[in-house]
Short mmCIF file of C-alpha atoms in Angstrom, two decimals:
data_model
loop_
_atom_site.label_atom_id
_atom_site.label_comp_id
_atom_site.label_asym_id
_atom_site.label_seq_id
_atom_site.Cartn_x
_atom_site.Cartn_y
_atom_site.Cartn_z
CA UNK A 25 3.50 -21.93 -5.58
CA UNK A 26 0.21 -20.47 -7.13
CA UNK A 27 1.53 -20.75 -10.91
CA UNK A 28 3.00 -23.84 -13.28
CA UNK A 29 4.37 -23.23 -16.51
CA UNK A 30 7.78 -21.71 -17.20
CA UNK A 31 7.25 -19.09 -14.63
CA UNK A 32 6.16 -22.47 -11.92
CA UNK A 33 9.40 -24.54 -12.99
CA UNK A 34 11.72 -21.45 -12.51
CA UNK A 35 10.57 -20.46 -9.40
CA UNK A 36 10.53 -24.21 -8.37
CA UNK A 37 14.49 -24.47 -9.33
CA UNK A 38 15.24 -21.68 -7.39
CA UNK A 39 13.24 -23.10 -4.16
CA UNK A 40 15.22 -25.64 -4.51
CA UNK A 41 18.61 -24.46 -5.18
CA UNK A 42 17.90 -22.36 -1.10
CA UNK A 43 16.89 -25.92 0.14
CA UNK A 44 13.27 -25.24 -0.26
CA UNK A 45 10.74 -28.35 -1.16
CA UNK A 46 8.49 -26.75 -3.62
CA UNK A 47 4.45 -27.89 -4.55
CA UNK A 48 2.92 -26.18 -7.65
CA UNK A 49 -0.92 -25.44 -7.10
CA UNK A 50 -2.06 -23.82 -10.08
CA UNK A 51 -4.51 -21.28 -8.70
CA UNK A 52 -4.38 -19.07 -11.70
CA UNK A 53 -4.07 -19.46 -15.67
CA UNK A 54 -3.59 -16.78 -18.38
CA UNK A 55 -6.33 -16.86 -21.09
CA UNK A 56 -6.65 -14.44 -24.07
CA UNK A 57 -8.74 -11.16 -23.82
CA UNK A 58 -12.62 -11.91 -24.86
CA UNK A 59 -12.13 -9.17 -27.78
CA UNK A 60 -8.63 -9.38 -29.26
CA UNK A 61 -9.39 -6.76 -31.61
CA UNK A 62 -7.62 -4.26 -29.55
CA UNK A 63 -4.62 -5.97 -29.30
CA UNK A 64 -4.65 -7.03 -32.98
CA UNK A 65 -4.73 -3.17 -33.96
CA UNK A 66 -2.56 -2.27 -31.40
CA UNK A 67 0.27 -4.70 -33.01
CA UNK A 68 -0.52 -3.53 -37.04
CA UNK A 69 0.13 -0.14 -35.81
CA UNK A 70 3.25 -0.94 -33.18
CA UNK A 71 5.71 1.47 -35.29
CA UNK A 72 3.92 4.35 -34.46
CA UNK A 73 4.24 4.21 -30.67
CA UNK A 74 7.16 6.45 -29.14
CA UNK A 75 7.06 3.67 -26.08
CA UNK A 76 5.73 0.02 -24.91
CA UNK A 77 5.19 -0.18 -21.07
CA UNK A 78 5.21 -3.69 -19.64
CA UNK A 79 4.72 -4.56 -16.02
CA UNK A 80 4.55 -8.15 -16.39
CA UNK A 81 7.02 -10.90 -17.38
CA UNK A 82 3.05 -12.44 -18.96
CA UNK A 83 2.66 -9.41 -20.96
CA UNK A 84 5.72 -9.38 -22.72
CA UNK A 85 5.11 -13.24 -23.77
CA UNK A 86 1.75 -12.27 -25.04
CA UNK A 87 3.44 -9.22 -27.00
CA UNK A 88 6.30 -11.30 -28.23
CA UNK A 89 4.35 -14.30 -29.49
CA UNK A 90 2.35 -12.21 -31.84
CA UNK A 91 5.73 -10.26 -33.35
CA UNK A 92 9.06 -11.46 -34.32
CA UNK A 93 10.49 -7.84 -32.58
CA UNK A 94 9.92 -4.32 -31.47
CA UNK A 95 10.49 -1.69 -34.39
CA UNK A 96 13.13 0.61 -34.47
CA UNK A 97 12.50 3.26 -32.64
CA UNK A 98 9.92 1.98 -30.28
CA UNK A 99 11.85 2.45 -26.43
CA UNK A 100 10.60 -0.41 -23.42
CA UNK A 101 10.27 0.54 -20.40
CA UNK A 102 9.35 -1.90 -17.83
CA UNK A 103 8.39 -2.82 -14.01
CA UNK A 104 11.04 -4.84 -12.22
CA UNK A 105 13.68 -6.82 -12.92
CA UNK A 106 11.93 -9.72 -13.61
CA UNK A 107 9.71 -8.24 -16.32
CA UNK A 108 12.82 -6.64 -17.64
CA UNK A 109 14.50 -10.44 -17.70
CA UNK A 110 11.50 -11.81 -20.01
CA UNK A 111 11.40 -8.43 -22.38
CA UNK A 112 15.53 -9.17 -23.29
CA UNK A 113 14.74 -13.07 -23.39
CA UNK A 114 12.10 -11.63 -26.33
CA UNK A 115 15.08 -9.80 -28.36
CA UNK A 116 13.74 -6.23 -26.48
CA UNK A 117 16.13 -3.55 -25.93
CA UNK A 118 15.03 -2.48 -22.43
CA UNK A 119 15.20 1.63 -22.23
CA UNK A 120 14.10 1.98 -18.22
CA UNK A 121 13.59 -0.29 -15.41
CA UNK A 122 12.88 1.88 -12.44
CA UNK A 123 14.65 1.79 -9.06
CA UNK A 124 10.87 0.90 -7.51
CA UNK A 125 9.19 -2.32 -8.96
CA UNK A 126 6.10 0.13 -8.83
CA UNK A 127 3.62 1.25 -11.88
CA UNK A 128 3.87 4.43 -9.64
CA UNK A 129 7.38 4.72 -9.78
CA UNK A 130 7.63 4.47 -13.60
CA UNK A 131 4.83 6.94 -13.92
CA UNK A 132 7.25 9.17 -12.48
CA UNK A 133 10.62 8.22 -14.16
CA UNK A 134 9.41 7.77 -17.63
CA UNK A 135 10.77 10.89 -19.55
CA UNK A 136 8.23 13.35 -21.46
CA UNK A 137 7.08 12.40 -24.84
CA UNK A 138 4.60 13.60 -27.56
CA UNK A 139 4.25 10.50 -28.66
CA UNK A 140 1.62 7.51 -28.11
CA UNK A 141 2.22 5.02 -25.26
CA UNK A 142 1.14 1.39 -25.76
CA UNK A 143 0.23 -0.61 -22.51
CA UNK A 144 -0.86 -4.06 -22.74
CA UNK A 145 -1.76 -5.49 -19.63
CA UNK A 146 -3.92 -8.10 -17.65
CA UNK A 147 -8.12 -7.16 -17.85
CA UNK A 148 -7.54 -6.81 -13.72
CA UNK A 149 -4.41 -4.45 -13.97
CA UNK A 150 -4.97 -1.52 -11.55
CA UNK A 151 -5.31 1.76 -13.47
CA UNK A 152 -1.80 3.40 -11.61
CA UNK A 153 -0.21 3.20 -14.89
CA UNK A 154 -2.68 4.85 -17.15
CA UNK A 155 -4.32 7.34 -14.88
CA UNK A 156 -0.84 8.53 -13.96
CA UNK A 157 0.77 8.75 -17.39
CA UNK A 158 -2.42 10.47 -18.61
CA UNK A 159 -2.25 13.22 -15.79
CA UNK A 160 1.06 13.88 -16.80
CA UNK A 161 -0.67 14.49 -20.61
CA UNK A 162 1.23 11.81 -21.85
CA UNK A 163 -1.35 10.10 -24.52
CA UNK A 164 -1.99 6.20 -23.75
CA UNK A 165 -3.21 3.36 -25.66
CA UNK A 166 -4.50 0.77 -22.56
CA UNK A 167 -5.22 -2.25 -24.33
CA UNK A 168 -6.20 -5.92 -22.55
CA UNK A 169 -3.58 -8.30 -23.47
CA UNK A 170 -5.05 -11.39 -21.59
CA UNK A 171 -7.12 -12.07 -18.67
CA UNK A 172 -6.14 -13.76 -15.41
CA UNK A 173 -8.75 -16.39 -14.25
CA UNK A 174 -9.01 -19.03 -11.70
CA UNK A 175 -7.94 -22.50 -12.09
CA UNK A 176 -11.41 -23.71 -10.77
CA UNK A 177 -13.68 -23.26 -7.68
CA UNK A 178 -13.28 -26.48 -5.82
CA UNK A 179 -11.64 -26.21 -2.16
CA UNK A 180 -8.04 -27.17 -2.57
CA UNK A 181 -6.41 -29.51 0.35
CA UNK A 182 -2.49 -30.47 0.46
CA UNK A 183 -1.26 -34.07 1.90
CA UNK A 184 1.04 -31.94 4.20
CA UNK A 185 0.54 -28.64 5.82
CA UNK A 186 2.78 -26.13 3.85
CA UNK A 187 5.53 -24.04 5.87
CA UNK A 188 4.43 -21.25 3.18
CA UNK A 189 2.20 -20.18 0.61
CA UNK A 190 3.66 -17.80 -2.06
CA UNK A 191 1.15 -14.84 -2.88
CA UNK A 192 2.38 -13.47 -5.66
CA UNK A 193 -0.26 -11.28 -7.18
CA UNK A 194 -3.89 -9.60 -6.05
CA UNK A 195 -5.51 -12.52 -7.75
CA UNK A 196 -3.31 -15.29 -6.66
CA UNK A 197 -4.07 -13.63 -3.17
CA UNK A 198 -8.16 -13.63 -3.88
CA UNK A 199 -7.88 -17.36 -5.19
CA UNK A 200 -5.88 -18.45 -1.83
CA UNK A 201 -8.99 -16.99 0.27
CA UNK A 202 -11.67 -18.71 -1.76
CA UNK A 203 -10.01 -21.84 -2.20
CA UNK A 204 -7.34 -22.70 0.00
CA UNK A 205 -8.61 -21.15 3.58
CA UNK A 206 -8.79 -21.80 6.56
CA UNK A 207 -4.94 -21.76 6.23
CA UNK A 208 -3.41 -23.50 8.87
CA UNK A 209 -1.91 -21.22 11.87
CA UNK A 210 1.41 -22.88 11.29
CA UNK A 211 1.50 -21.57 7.37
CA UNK A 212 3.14 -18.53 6.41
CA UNK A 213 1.45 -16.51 4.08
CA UNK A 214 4.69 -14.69 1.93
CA UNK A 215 3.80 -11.95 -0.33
CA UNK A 216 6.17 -10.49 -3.21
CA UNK A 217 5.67 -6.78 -2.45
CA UNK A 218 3.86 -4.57 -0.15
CA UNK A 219 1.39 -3.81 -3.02
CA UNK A 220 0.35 -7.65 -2.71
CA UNK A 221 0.30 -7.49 0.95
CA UNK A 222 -2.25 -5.15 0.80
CA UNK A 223 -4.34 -6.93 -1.86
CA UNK A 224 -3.37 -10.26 0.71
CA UNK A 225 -5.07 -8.40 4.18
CA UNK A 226 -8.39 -7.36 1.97
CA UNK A 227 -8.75 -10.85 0.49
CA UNK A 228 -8.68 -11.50 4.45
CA UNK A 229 -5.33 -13.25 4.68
CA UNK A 230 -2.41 -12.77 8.23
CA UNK A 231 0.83 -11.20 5.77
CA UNK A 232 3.92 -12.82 7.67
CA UNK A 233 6.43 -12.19 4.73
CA UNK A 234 6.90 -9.48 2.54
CA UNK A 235 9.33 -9.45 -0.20
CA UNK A 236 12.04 -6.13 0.17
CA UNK A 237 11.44 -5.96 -4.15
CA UNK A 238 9.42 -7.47 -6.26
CA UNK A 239 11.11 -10.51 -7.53
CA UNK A 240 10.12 -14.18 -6.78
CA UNK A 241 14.09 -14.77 -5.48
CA UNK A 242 13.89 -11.99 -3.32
CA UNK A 243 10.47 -13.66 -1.91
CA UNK A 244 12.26 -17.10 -1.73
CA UNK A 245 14.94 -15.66 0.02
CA UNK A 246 12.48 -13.42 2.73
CA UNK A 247 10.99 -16.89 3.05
CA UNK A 248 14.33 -18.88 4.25
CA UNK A 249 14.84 -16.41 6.40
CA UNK A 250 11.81 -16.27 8.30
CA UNK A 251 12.06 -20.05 8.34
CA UNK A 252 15.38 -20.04 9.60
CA UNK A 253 15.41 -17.13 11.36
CA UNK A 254 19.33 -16.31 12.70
CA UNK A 255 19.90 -16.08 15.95
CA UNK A 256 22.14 -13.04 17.57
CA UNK A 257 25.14 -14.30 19.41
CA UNK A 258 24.88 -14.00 23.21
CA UNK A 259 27.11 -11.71 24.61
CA UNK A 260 30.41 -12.32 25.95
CA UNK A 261 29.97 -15.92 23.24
CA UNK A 262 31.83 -15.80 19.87
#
């Protein structure tokens, strides 16, 4: 598990409740942008946005800890239902959680507006969001909310050889290659969506898992089963 923290001990408690025996490696920490002064504007002036897009559970947190609540008026939309989880533990009314845990798919689903569109995000986010609202002439304020950044560089060894690594992000997947590899053949590498997959196989890591949505308890689930894969009942045997 490449993250401690609330998100670590969550996803730990639900290893375990599937009969999992979880490790926390901390591959990567959140740290606050290098200029702030974005985000500090983008907060005074949070009334005046028609919409705040979130498409991480990390940027609502950062969001939340700086204001008590969204103003009236001001609709959430957000990326899968784990972001959408975090944005109603913050006291957020959530307007639109697409079908598709995709930036693409809520490019397409959020409704026109003439209004501005605030989008904190990580300094690493993929520009999906932006370049696809923008196209649409929807007017975007893309401001870095916090960076993502290694725990440190030094090669990380286990006392056991894992049944599975979680990869549950590009950089989680980038960290795993620098610091964690050779994997050994017997470790599954299980990634949270296809998007990560991807980012997993140019890092240079096998994908053996892939999440169906993009939720860590989907991911633990894929994860059982690939561990315990079923077996179909010979024929003519009940």
């Amino acid at each position: 598990m490449p993250r401690g923290g609330a998100w670590g001990e969550r996803v730990a408690a639900a290893a375990r409740q599937r009969g999992l025996d979880p490790r926390i490696v901390r591959l990567i920490a959140t740290e606050p942008p290098l200029d702030d002064g974005p985000l500090d504007r983008a907060v005074a002036r949070l009334a005046g946005y028609a919409w705040v897009v979130v498409t991480s559970a990390t940027a609502v947190t950062v969001l939340a800890e700086r204001v008590a609540g969204l103003p009236s008026g001001v609709r959430v939309a957000v990326v899968g239902e784990p972001t959408a989880r975090a944005a109603r533990a913050a006291g957020w009314v959530v307007d639109l959680v697409p079908e598709q845990a995709s930036a693409a798919a809520l490019v397409e689903a959020l409704p026109d507006t003439d209004g501005t569109v605030l989008f904190p995000r990580s300094e690493i986010a993929a520009p999906t969001l932006v370049d696809g609202l923008r196209a649409r002439g929807i007017d975007v304020d893309d401001v870095v909310a916090y960076r993502t950044v290694g725990t440190g560089d030094e090669p990380i060894t286990l006392d056991a050889v894992p049944d599975a690594v979680l990869v549950t992000s590009g950089s989680v997947a980038r960290e795993i290659a620098r610091r964690m590899t050779p994997l050994d053949p017997r470790t599954l590498v299980a990634c949270i969506g296809p998007g990560t997959a991807a980012h997993a196989r140019a890092a240079g890591l096998p994908v053996h898992v892939v999440g169906p949505t993009r939720s860590a308890e989907a991911l633990l689930d894929a994860v059982v089963e690939a561990l315990n894969p079923t077996t179909p009942e010979q024929e003519g045997h009940p």
